[in-house]
Amino acid sequence: DTEVTQTPKHLVMGMTNKKSLKCEQHMGHRAMYWYKQKAKKPPELMFVYSYEKLSINESVPSRFSPECPNSSLLNLHLHALQPEDSALYLCASRGGQGTDTQYFGPGTRLTVL
Amino acid sequence: DAKTTQPNSMESNEEEPVHLPCNHSTISGTDYIHWYRQLPSQGPEYVIHGLTSNVNNRMASLAIAEDRKSSTLILHRATLRDAAVYYCILRGTGANSKLTFGKGITLSVRP
C-alpha cells in the first residue's frame, strides 16, 4: 500500500473559523510533509516532521499549526486564515534512510471566504 | 538548493517518444536529480531519480549528462495519461534535505 490519504477533499471556511486538515499513511514512513500549492504554481514546502518531531518550518505564519500525533498521522490546524491562504494543501511522506521517494496525497482544496 | 531550468511547455503525439530536458548547471556532487509529475487535480507523483548513471524504470528513463549539468527524462511511448506538469528537482542527501519544486514543464499529448 503506497497510499497517502487526506481529508477532507474540499474545505470552505470563514476567516474566524478553526478547522483541521488530516493526513494519514500506513507505509511505516517516518518523515511527513505539508506543502501549499496555489493555482498554476509549483508546490511550496511548509513543514517537515521527522520521527514525529518538527524538523523544518519554512517560516509559515502561526495561523497554520502542524501536529504529528503518531507516526501515521499528520494534522494541519487552521485558525484565522486569510483569503490569500486559499490553495491546495498537499501532504507527503517519505520512507527511511536511503529512501528518497516522497509519496503525495491528493490534497485538500481549501477556500477561505 | 541548486536551481533547475526547464522549458515552460512541450507538445508530443500519442505513442511517440518524448524527451523532457532539464538544465542544472549549479548541481553539486551530492545532489540527486529527481523527477516528479503532477497530473491534473492530483498530487505530485514520483517518476524517477538518479545521481550519475542513466536510470530506467517502468515509467521512464533518465539520461544524465556526463558533467551532470543537464538531464533528460524520456517517456518511451507517450499516452494521453502522460499529460501533466513534470518537475525536475535537485535534492541533497542531508537528513533535512528537501524537494524544492521549480516551475516544471507542462506536457501536452495529442491523440
mmCIF file with all atom_site columns, C-alpha atoms in Angstrom:
data_model
loop_
_atom_site.group_PDB
_atom_site.id
_atom_site.type_symbol
_atom_site.label_atom_id
_atom_site.label_alt_id
_atom_site.label_comp_id
_atom_site.label_asym_id
_atom_site.label_entity_id
_atom_site.label_seq_id
_atom_site.pdbx_PDB_ins_code
_atom_site.Cartn_x
_atom_site.Cartn_y
_atom_site.Cartn_z
_atom_site.occupancy
_atom_site.B_iso_or_equiv
_atom_site.pdbx_formal_charge
_atom_site.auth_seq_id
_atom_site.auth_comp_id
_atom_site.auth_asym_id
_atom_site.auth_atom_id
_atom_site.pdbx_PDB_model_num
ATOM 1   C CA . ASP A 1 1   ? 0.000   0.000  0.000   1.00 0.00 ? 1   ASP A CA 1
ATOM 2   C CA . THR A 1 2   ? 1.661   3.217  -1.195  1.00 0.00 ? 2   THR A CA 1
ATOM 3   C CA . GLU A 1 3   ? -1.236  5.496  -0.424  1.00 0.00 ? 3   GLU A CA 1
ATOM 4   C CA . VAL A 1 4   ? -1.341  8.777  1.443   1.00 0.00 ? 4   VAL A CA 1
ATOM 5   C CA . THR A 1 5   ? -4.888  9.802  2.269   1.00 0.00 ? 5   THR A CA 1
ATOM 6   C CA . GLN A 1 6   ? -6.066  13.318 3.011   1.00 0.00 ? 6   GLN A CA 1
ATOM 7   C CA . THR A 1 7   ? -9.347  14.532 4.432   1.00 0.00 ? 7   THR A CA 1
ATOM 8   C CA . PRO A 1 8   ? -11.387 16.457 3.677   1.00 0.00 ? 8   PRO A CA 1
ATOM 9   C CA . LYS A 1 9   ? -11.057 16.718 -0.114  1.00 0.00 ? 9   LYS A CA 1
ATOM 10  C CA . HIS A 1 10  ? -12.581 20.196 -0.081  1.00 0.00 ? 10  HIS A CA 1
ATOM 11  C CA . LEU A 1 11  ? -12.969 22.725 2.715   1.00 0.00 ? 11  LEU A CA 1
ATOM 12  C CA . VAL A 1 12  ? -14.611 26.136 2.760   1.00 0.00 ? 12  VAL A CA 1
ATOM 13  C CA . MET A 1 13  ? -14.065 28.238 5.864   1.00 0.00 ? 13  MET A CA 1
ATOM 14  C CA . GLY A 1 14  ? -14.540 31.778 7.056   1.00 0.00 ? 14  GLY A CA 1
ATOM 15  C CA . MET A 1 15  ? -11.730 33.907 8.386   1.00 0.00 ? 15  MET A CA 1
ATOM 16  C CA . THR A 1 16  ? -12.830 33.402 12.002  1.00 0.00 ? 16  THR A CA 1
ATOM 17  C CA . ASN A 1 17  ? -13.221 29.619 11.787  1.00 0.00 ? 17  ASN A CA 1
ATOM 18  C CA . LYS A 1 18  ? -10.956 26.939 13.188  1.00 0.00 ? 18  LYS A CA 1
ATOM 19  C CA . LYS A 1 19  ? -10.562 23.823 11.086  1.00 0.00 ? 19  LYS A CA 1
ATOM 20  C CA . SER A 1 20  ? -8.107  20.960 10.681  1.00 0.00 ? 20  SER A CA 1
ATOM 21  C CA . LEU A 1 21  ? -6.705  19.037 7.742   1.00 0.00 ? 21  LEU A CA 1
ATOM 22  C CA . LYS A 1 22  ? -5.805  15.403 8.231   1.00 0.00 ? 22  LYS A CA 1
ATOM 23  C CA . CYS A 1 23  ? -3.221  13.225 6.511   1.00 0.00 ? 23  CYS A CA 1
ATOM 24  C CA . GLU A 1 24  ? -2.639  9.521  7.059   1.00 0.00 ? 24  GLU A CA 1
ATOM 25  C CA . GLN A 1 25  ? -0.182  6.928  5.775   1.00 0.00 ? 25  GLN A CA 1
ATOM 26  C CA . HIS A 1 26  ? 0.364   3.306  6.747   1.00 0.00 ? 26  HIS A CA 1
ATOM 27  C CA . MET A 1 27  ? 3.647   2.686  4.941   1.00 0.00 ? 27  MET A CA 1
ATOM 28  C CA . GLY A 1 28  ? 5.716   2.996  8.099   1.00 0.00 ? 28  GLY A CA 1
ATOM 29  C CA . HIS A 1 29  ? 7.268   6.218  6.834   1.00 0.00 ? 29  HIS A CA 1
ATOM 30  C CA . ARG A 1 30  ? 8.882   8.385  9.493   1.00 0.00 ? 30  ARG A CA 1
ATOM 31  C CA . ALA A 1 31  ? 9.066   11.662 7.549   1.00 0.00 ? 31  ALA A CA 1
ATOM 32  C CA . MET A 1 32  ? 5.918   13.596 6.706   1.00 0.00 ? 32  MET A CA 1
ATOM 33  C CA . TYR A 1 33  ? 5.450   16.883 4.911   1.00 0.00 ? 33  TYR A CA 1
ATOM 34  C CA . TRP A 1 34  ? 2.928   19.658 4.349   1.00 0.00 ? 34  TRP A CA 1
ATOM 35  C CA . TYR A 1 35  ? 3.047   21.616 1.092   1.00 0.00 ? 35  TYR A CA 1
ATOM 36  C CA . LYS A 1 36  ? 0.920   24.517 -0.146  1.00 0.00 ? 36  LYS A CA 1
ATOM 37  C CA . GLN A 1 37  ? 0.132   24.880 -3.843  1.00 0.00 ? 37  GLN A CA 1
ATOM 38  C CA . LYS A 1 38  ? -1.515  27.938 -5.363  1.00 0.00 ? 38  LYS A CA 1
ATOM 39  C CA . ALA A 1 39  ? -3.214  27.644 -8.748  1.00 0.00 ? 39  ALA A CA 1
ATOM 40  C CA . LYS A 1 40  ? -0.795  27.222 -11.677 1.00 0.00 ? 40  LYS A CA 1
ATOM 41  C CA . LYS A 1 41  ? 2.192   27.295 -9.288  1.00 0.00 ? 41  LYS A CA 1
ATOM 42  C CA . PRO A 1 42  ? 4.507   24.561 -8.012  1.00 0.00 ? 42  PRO A CA 1
ATOM 43  C CA . PRO A 1 43  ? 4.090   23.110 -4.508  1.00 0.00 ? 43  PRO A CA 1
ATOM 44  C CA . GLU A 1 44  ? 5.865   25.024 -1.737  1.00 0.00 ? 44  GLU A CA 1
ATOM 45  C CA . LEU A 1 45  ? 7.133   23.261 1.339   1.00 0.00 ? 45  LEU A CA 1
ATOM 46  C CA . MET A 1 46  ? 5.595   24.376 4.639   1.00 0.00 ? 46  MET A CA 1
ATOM 47  C CA . PHE A 1 47  ? 6.608   21.861 7.321   1.00 0.00 ? 47  PHE A CA 1
ATOM 48  C CA . VAL A 1 48  ? 8.610   18.667 7.719   1.00 0.00 ? 48  VAL A CA 1
ATOM 49  C CA . TYR A 1 49  ? 8.195   16.164 10.525  1.00 0.00 ? 49  TYR A CA 1
ATOM 50  C CA . SER A 1 50  ? 10.866  13.557 11.129  1.00 0.00 ? 50  SER A CA 1
ATOM 51  C CA . TYR A 1 51  ? 10.182  10.805 13.655  1.00 0.00 ? 51  TYR A CA 1
ATOM 52  C CA . GLU A 1 52  ? 7.160   12.771 14.872  1.00 0.00 ? 52  GLU A CA 1
ATOM 53  C CA . LYS A 1 53  ? 9.207   15.875 15.636  1.00 0.00 ? 53  LYS A CA 1
ATOM 54  C CA . LEU A 1 54  ? 9.030   19.111 13.678  1.00 0.00 ? 54  LEU A CA 1
ATOM 55  C CA . SER A 1 55  ? 12.332  19.430 11.830  1.00 0.00 ? 55  SER A CA 1
ATOM 56  C CA . ILE A 1 56  ? 11.607  22.161 9.266   1.00 0.00 ? 56  ILE A CA 1
ATOM 57  C CA . ASN A 1 57  ? 9.247   25.134 9.422   1.00 0.00 ? 57  ASN A CA 1
ATOM 58  C CA . GLU A 1 58  ? 9.606   27.237 6.284   1.00 0.00 ? 58  GLU A CA 1
ATOM 59  C CA . SER A 1 59  ? 8.693   30.466 8.119   1.00 0.00 ? 59  SER A CA 1
ATOM 60  C CA . VAL A 1 60  ? 4.997   29.648 7.912   1.00 0.00 ? 60  VAL A CA 1
ATOM 61  C CA . PRO A 1 61  ? 2.608   32.083 9.706   1.00 0.00 ? 61  PRO A CA 1
ATOM 62  C CA . SER A 1 62  ? 1.389   30.904 13.098  1.00 0.00 ? 62  SER A CA 1
ATOM 63  C CA . ARG A 1 63  ? -2.204  30.697 11.863  1.00 0.00 ? 63  ARG A CA 1
ATOM 64  C CA . PHE A 1 64  ? -1.046  27.326 10.451  1.00 0.00 ? 64  PHE A CA 1
ATOM 65  C CA . SER A 1 65  ? -0.230  24.892 13.236  1.00 0.00 ? 65  SER A CA 1
ATOM 66  C CA . PRO A 1 66  ? 1.037   21.409 12.385  1.00 0.00 ? 66  PRO A CA 1
ATOM 67  C CA . GLU A 1 67  ? 0.749   18.407 14.640  1.00 0.00 ? 67  GLU A CA 1
ATOM 68  C CA . CYS A 1 68  ? 2.043   14.845 14.364  1.00 0.00 ? 68  CYS A CA 1
ATOM 69  C CA . PRO A 1 69  ? 0.194   12.762 16.991  1.00 0.00 ? 69  PRO A CA 1
ATOM 70  C CA . ASN A 1 70  ? 1.773   9.489  15.865  1.00 0.00 ? 70  ASN A CA 1
ATOM 71  C CA . SER A 1 71  ? 3.920   8.103  13.082  1.00 0.00 ? 71  SER A CA 1
ATOM 72  C CA . SER A 1 72  ? 0.947   7.525  10.756  1.00 0.00 ? 72  SER A CA 1
ATOM 73  C CA . LEU A 1 73  ? -0.932  10.757 11.216  1.00 0.00 ? 73  LEU A CA 1
ATOM 74  C CA . LEU A 1 74  ? -0.247  14.399 10.387  1.00 0.00 ? 74  LEU A CA 1
ATOM 75  C CA . ASN A 1 75  ? -2.641  17.256 11.055  1.00 0.00 ? 75  ASN A CA 1
ATOM 76  C CA . LEU A 1 76  ? -2.655  20.885 9.999   1.00 0.00 ? 76  LEU A CA 1
ATOM 77  C CA . HIS A 1 77  ? -4.708  23.117 12.274  1.00 0.00 ? 77  HIS A CA 1
ATOM 78  C CA . LEU A 1 78  ? -6.040  26.297 10.695  1.00 0.00 ? 78  LEU A CA 1
ATOM 79  C CA . HIS A 1 79  ? -7.146  29.406 12.545  1.00 0.00 ? 79  HIS A CA 1
ATOM 80  C CA . ALA A 1 80  ? -7.892  32.969 11.467  1.00 0.00 ? 80  ALA A CA 1
ATOM 81  C CA . LEU A 1 81  ? -6.873  32.353 7.884   1.00 0.00 ? 81  LEU A CA 1
ATOM 82  C CA . GLN A 1 82  ? -6.902  34.964 5.152   1.00 0.00 ? 82  GLN A CA 1
ATOM 83  C CA . PRO A 1 83  ? -8.447  34.668 1.680   1.00 0.00 ? 83  PRO A CA 1
ATOM 84  C CA . GLU A 1 84  ? -4.934  34.509 0.214   1.00 0.00 ? 84  GLU A CA 1
ATOM 85  C CA . ASP A 1 85  ? -4.438  31.229 2.106   1.00 0.00 ? 85  ASP A CA 1
ATOM 86  C CA . SER A 1 86  ? -6.868  29.578 -0.302  1.00 0.00 ? 86  SER A CA 1
ATOM 87  C CA . ALA A 1 87  ? -4.881  26.849 -2.031  1.00 0.00 ? 87  ALA A CA 1
ATOM 88  C CA . LEU A 1 88  ? -4.381  23.110 -2.427  1.00 0.00 ? 88  LEU A CA 1
ATOM 89  C CA . TYR A 1 89  ? -2.707  21.669 0.670   1.00 0.00 ? 89  TYR A CA 1
ATOM 90  C CA . LEU A 1 90  ? -0.679  18.570 -0.047  1.00 0.00 ? 90  LEU A CA 1
ATOM 91  C CA . CYS A 1 91  ? 0.649   16.031 2.395   1.00 0.00 ? 91  CYS A CA 1
ATOM 92  C CA . ALA A 1 92  ? 3.536   13.702 1.600   1.00 0.00 ? 92  ALA A CA 1
ATOM 93  C CA . SER A 1 93  ? 5.527   11.011 3.355   1.00 0.00 ? 93  SER A CA 1
ATOM 94  C CA . ARG A 1 94  ? 8.964   9.505  2.810   1.00 0.00 ? 94  ARG A CA 1
ATOM 95  C CA . GLY A 1 95  ? 10.481  6.225  3.856   1.00 0.00 ? 95  GLY A CA 1
ATOM 96  C CA . GLY A 1 96  ? 13.523  5.621  5.990   1.00 0.00 ? 96  GLY A CA 1
ATOM 97  C CA . GLN A 1 97  ? 17.176  6.424  5.396   1.00 0.00 ? 97  GLN A CA 1
ATOM 98  C CA . GLY A 1 98  ? 18.267  5.782  1.837   1.00 0.00 ? 98  GLY A CA 1
ATOM 99  C CA . THR A 1 99  ? 14.723  6.019  0.537   1.00 0.00 ? 99  THR A CA 1
ATOM 100 C CA . ASP A 1 100 ? 14.306  9.233  -1.402  1.00 0.00 ? 100 ASP A CA 1
ATOM 101 C CA . THR A 1 101 ? 10.835  8.877  -2.830  1.00 0.00 ? 101 THR A CA 1
ATOM 102 C CA . GLN A 1 102 ? 8.098   11.100 -1.475  1.00 0.00 ? 102 GLN A CA 1
ATOM 103 C CA . TYR A 1 103 ? 4.528   9.853  -1.763  1.00 0.00 ? 103 TYR A CA 1
ATOM 104 C CA . PHE A 1 104 ? 1.915   12.559 -2.065  1.00 0.00 ? 104 PHE A CA 1
ATOM 105 C CA . GLY A 1 105 ? -1.728  12.579 -1.144  1.00 0.00 ? 105 GLY A CA 1
ATOM 106 C CA . PRO A 1 106 ? -4.372  14.050 -3.445  1.00 0.00 ? 106 PRO A CA 1
ATOM 107 C CA . GLY A 1 107 ? -4.578  17.231 -1.426  1.00 0.00 ? 107 GLY A CA 1
ATOM 108 C CA . THR A 1 108 ? -7.255  19.268 0.315   1.00 0.00 ? 108 THR A CA 1
ATOM 109 C CA . ARG A 1 109 ? -8.669  22.163 -1.694  1.00 0.00 ? 109 ARG A CA 1
ATOM 110 C CA . LEU A 1 110 ? -9.125  24.995 0.808   1.00 0.00 ? 110 LEU A CA 1
ATOM 111 C CA . THR A 1 111 ? -11.190 28.105 0.166   1.00 0.00 ? 111 THR A CA 1
ATOM 112 C CA . VAL A 1 112 ? -11.144 30.920 2.722   1.00 0.00 ? 112 VAL A CA 1
ATOM 113 C CA . LEU A 1 113 ? -14.013 33.367 2.445   1.00 0.00 ? 113 LEU A CA 1
ATOM 114 C CA . ASP B 2 1   ? 19.121  24.257 -3.055  1.00 0.00 ? 1   ASP B CA 1
ATOM 115 C CA . ALA B 2 2   ? 20.580  24.303 -6.545  1.00 0.00 ? 2   ALA B CA 1
ATOM 116 C CA . LYS B 2 3   ? 18.210  25.519 -9.232  1.00 0.00 ? 3   LYS B CA 1
ATOM 117 C CA . THR B 2 4   ? 16.847  23.752 -12.301 1.00 0.00 ? 4   THR B CA 1
ATOM 118 C CA . THR B 2 5   ? 15.665  25.284 -15.577 1.00 0.00 ? 5   THR B CA 1
ATOM 119 C CA . GLN B 2 6   ? 13.023  23.699 -17.764 1.00 0.00 ? 6   GLN B CA 1
ATOM 120 C CA . PRO B 2 7   ? 11.092  24.889 -20.830 1.00 0.00 ? 7   PRO B CA 1
ATOM 121 C CA . ASN B 2 8   ? 7.591   26.061 -19.978 1.00 0.00 ? 8   ASN B CA 1
ATOM 122 C CA . SER B 2 9   ? 5.795   23.567 -22.174 1.00 0.00 ? 9   SER B CA 1
ATOM 123 C CA . MET B 2 10  ? 6.127   20.838 -24.752 1.00 0.00 ? 10  MET B CA 1
ATOM 124 C CA . GLU B 2 11  ? 3.746   19.011 -27.061 1.00 0.00 ? 11  GLU B CA 1
ATOM 125 C CA . SER B 2 12  ? 4.009   15.445 -28.254 1.00 0.00 ? 12  SER B CA 1
ATOM 126 C CA . ASN B 2 13  ? 1.975   12.959 -30.211 1.00 0.00 ? 13  ASN B CA 1
ATOM 127 C CA . GLU B 2 14  ? 0.466   9.886  -28.646 1.00 0.00 ? 14  GLU B CA 1
ATOM 128 C CA . GLU B 2 15  ? 2.606   6.726  -28.890 1.00 0.00 ? 15  GLU B CA 1
ATOM 129 C CA . GLU B 2 16  ? 5.734   8.703  -29.784 1.00 0.00 ? 16  GLU B CA 1
ATOM 130 C CA . PRO B 2 17  ? 8.774   9.145  -27.515 1.00 0.00 ? 17  PRO B CA 1
ATOM 131 C CA . VAL B 2 18  ? 9.083   12.341 -25.503 1.00 0.00 ? 18  VAL B CA 1
ATOM 132 C CA . HIS B 2 19  ? 12.315  13.915 -24.298 1.00 0.00 ? 19  HIS B CA 1
ATOM 133 C CA . LEU B 2 20  ? 11.911  16.444 -21.490 1.00 0.00 ? 20  LEU B CA 1
ATOM 134 C CA . PRO B 2 21  ? 15.096  18.457 -20.868 1.00 0.00 ? 21  PRO B CA 1
ATOM 135 C CA . CYS B 2 22  ? 16.338  19.968 -17.611 1.00 0.00 ? 22  CYS B CA 1
ATOM 136 C CA . ASN B 2 23  ? 19.364  22.181 -17.001 1.00 0.00 ? 23  ASN B CA 1
ATOM 137 C CA . HIS B 2 24  ? 21.044  22.234 -13.607 1.00 0.00 ? 24  HIS B CA 1
ATOM 138 C CA . SER B 2 25  ? 24.413  23.876 -14.151 1.00 0.00 ? 25  SER B CA 1
ATOM 139 C CA . THR B 2 26  ? 24.982  24.592 -10.425 1.00 0.00 ? 26  THR B CA 1
ATOM 140 C CA . ILE B 2 27  ? 24.420  20.997 -9.308  1.00 0.00 ? 27  ILE B CA 1
ATOM 141 C CA . SER B 2 28  ? 26.720  19.841 -6.508  1.00 0.00 ? 28  SER B CA 1
ATOM 142 C CA . GLY B 2 29  ? 28.417  16.477 -6.341  1.00 0.00 ? 29  GLY B CA 1
ATOM 143 C CA . THR B 2 30  ? 25.954  15.063 -3.819  1.00 0.00 ? 30  THR B CA 1
ATOM 144 C CA . ASP B 2 31  ? 22.726  16.320 -5.420  1.00 0.00 ? 31  ASP B CA 1
ATOM 145 C CA . TYR B 2 32  ? 20.377  13.683 -6.767  1.00 0.00 ? 32  TYR B CA 1
ATOM 146 C CA . ILE B 2 33  ? 18.233  14.533 -9.804  1.00 0.00 ? 33  ILE B CA 1
ATOM 147 C CA . HIS B 2 34  ? 14.581  13.760 -9.160  1.00 0.00 ? 34  HIS B CA 1
ATOM 148 C CA . TRP B 2 35  ? 11.608  13.893 -11.498 1.00 0.00 ? 35  TRP B CA 1
ATOM 149 C CA . TYR B 2 36  ? 8.044   14.128 -10.291 1.00 0.00 ? 36  TYR B CA 1
ATOM 150 C CA . ARG B 2 37  ? 4.917   14.713 -12.305 1.00 0.00 ? 37  ARG B CA 1
ATOM 151 C CA . GLN B 2 38  ? 1.556   16.142 -11.397 1.00 0.00 ? 38  GLN B CA 1
ATOM 152 C CA . LEU B 2 39  ? -1.498  15.093 -13.326 1.00 0.00 ? 39  LEU B CA 1
ATOM 153 C CA . PRO B 2 40  ? -4.468  17.464 -13.333 1.00 0.00 ? 40  PRO B CA 1
ATOM 154 C CA . SER B 2 41  ? -6.280  17.571 -9.986  1.00 0.00 ? 41  SER B CA 1
ATOM 155 C CA . GLN B 2 42  ? -3.828  15.168 -8.333  1.00 0.00 ? 42  GLN B CA 1
ATOM 156 C CA . GLY B 2 43  ? -0.854  15.368 -6.012  1.00 0.00 ? 43  GLY B CA 1
ATOM 157 C CA . PRO B 2 44  ? 2.653   15.026 -7.444  1.00 0.00 ? 44  PRO B CA 1
ATOM 158 C CA . GLU B 2 45  ? 3.827   11.523 -8.304  1.00 0.00 ? 45  GLU B CA 1
ATOM 159 C CA . TYR B 2 46  ? 7.395   10.214 -8.229  1.00 0.00 ? 46  TYR B CA 1
ATOM 160 C CA . VAL B 2 47  ? 8.751   9.305  -11.656 1.00 0.00 ? 47  VAL B CA 1
ATOM 161 C CA . ILE B 2 48  ? 12.459  8.552  -11.373 1.00 0.00 ? 48  ILE B CA 1
ATOM 162 C CA . HIS B 2 49  ? 15.707  9.747  -9.841  1.00 0.00 ? 49  HIS B CA 1
ATOM 163 C CA . GLY B 2 50  ? 19.425  9.307  -10.394 1.00 0.00 ? 50  GLY B CA 1
ATOM 164 C CA . LEU B 2 51  ? 22.870  10.539 -9.395  1.00 0.00 ? 51  LEU B CA 1
ATOM 165 C CA . THR B 2 52  ? 25.359  9.925  -12.194 1.00 0.00 ? 52  THR B CA 1
ATOM 166 C CA . SER B 2 53  ? 24.348  6.933  -14.282 1.00 0.00 ? 53  SER B CA 1
ATOM 167 C CA . ASN B 2 54  ? 21.366  6.656  -16.565 1.00 0.00 ? 54  ASN B CA 1
ATOM 168 C CA . VAL B 2 55  ? 18.353  5.047  -14.913 1.00 0.00 ? 55  VAL B CA 1
ATOM 169 C CA . ASN B 2 56  ? 15.396  3.091  -16.224 1.00 0.00 ? 56  ASN B CA 1
ATOM 170 C CA . ASN B 2 57  ? 12.161  2.083  -14.556 1.00 0.00 ? 57  ASN B CA 1
ATOM 171 C CA . ARG B 2 58  ? 8.712   1.061  -15.675 1.00 0.00 ? 58  ARG B CA 1
ATOM 172 C CA . MET B 2 59  ? 7.584   4.657  -16.100 1.00 0.00 ? 59  MET B CA 1
ATOM 173 C CA . ALA B 2 60  ? 10.522  6.342  -17.803 1.00 0.00 ? 60  ALA B CA 1
ATOM 174 C CA . SER B 2 61  ? 14.249  6.627  -18.401 1.00 0.00 ? 61  SER B CA 1
ATOM 175 C CA . LEU B 2 62  ? 16.571  9.287  -17.061 1.00 0.00 ? 62  LEU B CA 1
ATOM 176 C CA . ALA B 2 63  ? 19.585  10.253 -19.124 1.00 0.00 ? 63  ALA B CA 1
ATOM 177 C CA . ILE B 2 64  ? 22.191  12.264 -17.180 1.00 0.00 ? 64  ILE B CA 1
ATOM 178 C CA . ALA B 2 65  ? 24.896  14.221 -18.967 1.00 0.00 ? 65  ALA B CA 1
ATOM 179 C CA . GLU B 2 66  ? 28.468  13.251 -18.199 1.00 0.00 ? 66  GLU B CA 1
ATOM 180 C CA . ASP B 2 67  ? 29.128  16.613 -16.493 1.00 0.00 ? 67  ASP B CA 1
ATOM 181 C CA . ARG B 2 68  ? 25.767  16.326 -14.688 1.00 0.00 ? 68  ARG B CA 1
ATOM 182 C CA . LYS B 2 69  ? 24.816  19.848 -15.696 1.00 0.00 ? 69  LYS B CA 1
ATOM 183 C CA . SER B 2 70  ? 21.760  18.617 -17.558 1.00 0.00 ? 70  SER B CA 1
ATOM 184 C CA . SER B 2 71  ? 19.441  15.638 -17.740 1.00 0.00 ? 71  SER B CA 1
ATOM 185 C CA . THR B 2 72  ? 16.605  14.374 -19.899 1.00 0.00 ? 72  THR B CA 1
ATOM 186 C CA . LEU B 2 73  ? 13.510  12.486 -18.876 1.00 0.00 ? 73  LEU B CA 1
ATOM 187 C CA . ILE B 2 74  ? 12.445  10.090 -21.604 1.00 0.00 ? 74  ILE B CA 1
ATOM 188 C CA . LEU B 2 75  ? 8.935   8.731  -21.918 1.00 0.00 ? 75  LEU B CA 1
ATOM 189 C CA . HIS B 2 76  ? 9.262   5.948  -24.467 1.00 0.00 ? 76  HIS B CA 1
ATOM 190 C CA . ARG B 2 77  ? 5.676   5.986  -25.760 1.00 0.00 ? 77  ARG B CA 1
ATOM 191 C CA . ALA B 2 78  ? 3.560   8.904  -24.660 1.00 0.00 ? 78  ALA B CA 1
ATOM 192 C CA . THR B 2 79  ? -0.057  8.249  -23.795 1.00 0.00 ? 79  THR B CA 1
ATOM 193 C CA . LEU B 2 80  ? -2.836  10.722 -23.154 1.00 0.00 ? 80  LEU B CA 1
ATOM 194 C CA . ARG B 2 81  ? -2.484  9.884  -19.477 1.00 0.00 ? 81  ARG B CA 1
ATOM 195 C CA . ASP B 2 82  ? 1.070   11.248 -19.512 1.00 0.00 ? 82  ASP B CA 1
ATOM 196 C CA . ALA B 2 83  ? -0.217  14.810 -19.981 1.00 0.00 ? 83  ALA B CA 1
ATOM 197 C CA . ALA B 2 84  ? 0.980   16.515 -16.806 1.00 0.00 ? 84  ALA B CA 1
ATOM 198 C CA . VAL B 2 85  ? 3.393   19.019 -15.321 1.00 0.00 ? 85  VAL B CA 1
ATOM 199 C CA . TYR B 2 86  ? 6.824   17.411 -14.995 1.00 0.00 ? 86  TYR B CA 1
ATOM 200 C CA . TYR B 2 87  ? 9.153   18.760 -12.316 1.00 0.00 ? 87  TYR B CA 1
ATOM 201 C CA . CYS B 2 88  ? 12.916  18.302 -12.376 1.00 0.00 ? 88  CYS B CA 1
ATOM 202 C CA . ILE B 2 89  ? 14.254  18.730 -8.822  1.00 0.00 ? 89  ILE B CA 1
ATOM 203 C CA . LEU B 2 90  ? 17.683  18.556 -7.219  1.00 0.00 ? 90  LEU B CA 1
ATOM 204 C CA . ARG B 2 91  ? 17.810  17.039 -3.779  1.00 0.00 ? 91  ARG B CA 1
ATOM 205 C CA . GLY B 2 92  ? 20.748  16.820 -1.419  1.00 0.00 ? 92  GLY B CA 1
ATOM 206 C CA . THR B 2 93  ? 21.435  13.950 0.939   1.00 0.00 ? 93  THR B CA 1
ATOM 207 C CA . GLY B 2 94  ? 21.257  15.555 4.380   1.00 0.00 ? 94  GLY B CA 1
ATOM 208 C CA . ALA B 2 95  ? 18.630  14.455 6.881   1.00 0.00 ? 95  ALA B CA 1
ATOM 209 C CA . ASN B 2 96  ? 16.760  17.721 6.342   1.00 0.00 ? 96  ASN B CA 1
ATOM 210 C CA . SER B 2 97  ? 17.215  17.858 2.583   1.00 0.00 ? 97  SER B CA 1
ATOM 211 C CA . LYS B 2 98  ? 14.015  18.687 0.817   1.00 0.00 ? 98  LYS B CA 1
ATOM 212 C CA . LEU B 2 99  ? 12.328  18.819 -2.558  1.00 0.00 ? 99  LEU B CA 1
ATOM 213 C CA . THR B 2 100 ? 12.185  22.376 -3.878  1.00 0.00 ? 100 THR B CA 1
ATOM 214 C CA . PHE B 2 101 ? 9.854   22.407 -6.859  1.00 0.00 ? 101 PHE B CA 1
ATOM 215 C CA . GLY B 2 102 ? 10.592  24.706 -9.802  1.00 0.00 ? 102 GLY B CA 1
ATOM 216 C CA . LYS B 2 103 ? 8.016   25.789 -12.339 1.00 0.00 ? 103 LYS B CA 1
ATOM 217 C CA . GLY B 2 104 ? 8.091   22.476 -14.208 1.00 0.00 ? 104 GLY B CA 1
ATOM 218 C CA . ILE B 2 105 ? 7.289   21.739 -17.825 1.00 0.00 ? 105 ILE B CA 1
ATOM 219 C CA . THR B 2 106 ? 3.715   21.216 -18.981 1.00 0.00 ? 106 THR B CA 1
ATOM 220 C CA . LEU B 2 107 ? 3.493   18.269 -21.347 1.00 0.00 ? 107 LEU B CA 1
ATOM 221 C CA . SER B 2 108 ? 0.528   18.077 -23.715 1.00 0.00 ? 108 SER B CA 1
ATOM 222 C CA . VAL B 2 109 ? -0.124  14.868 -25.653 1.00 0.00 ? 109 VAL B CA 1
ATOM 223 C CA . ARG B 2 110 ? -2.021  14.980 -28.930 1.00 0.00 ? 110 ARG B CA 1
ATOM 224 C CA . PRO B 2 111 ? -4.159  11.964 -29.860 1.00 0.00 ? 111 PRO B CA 1
#
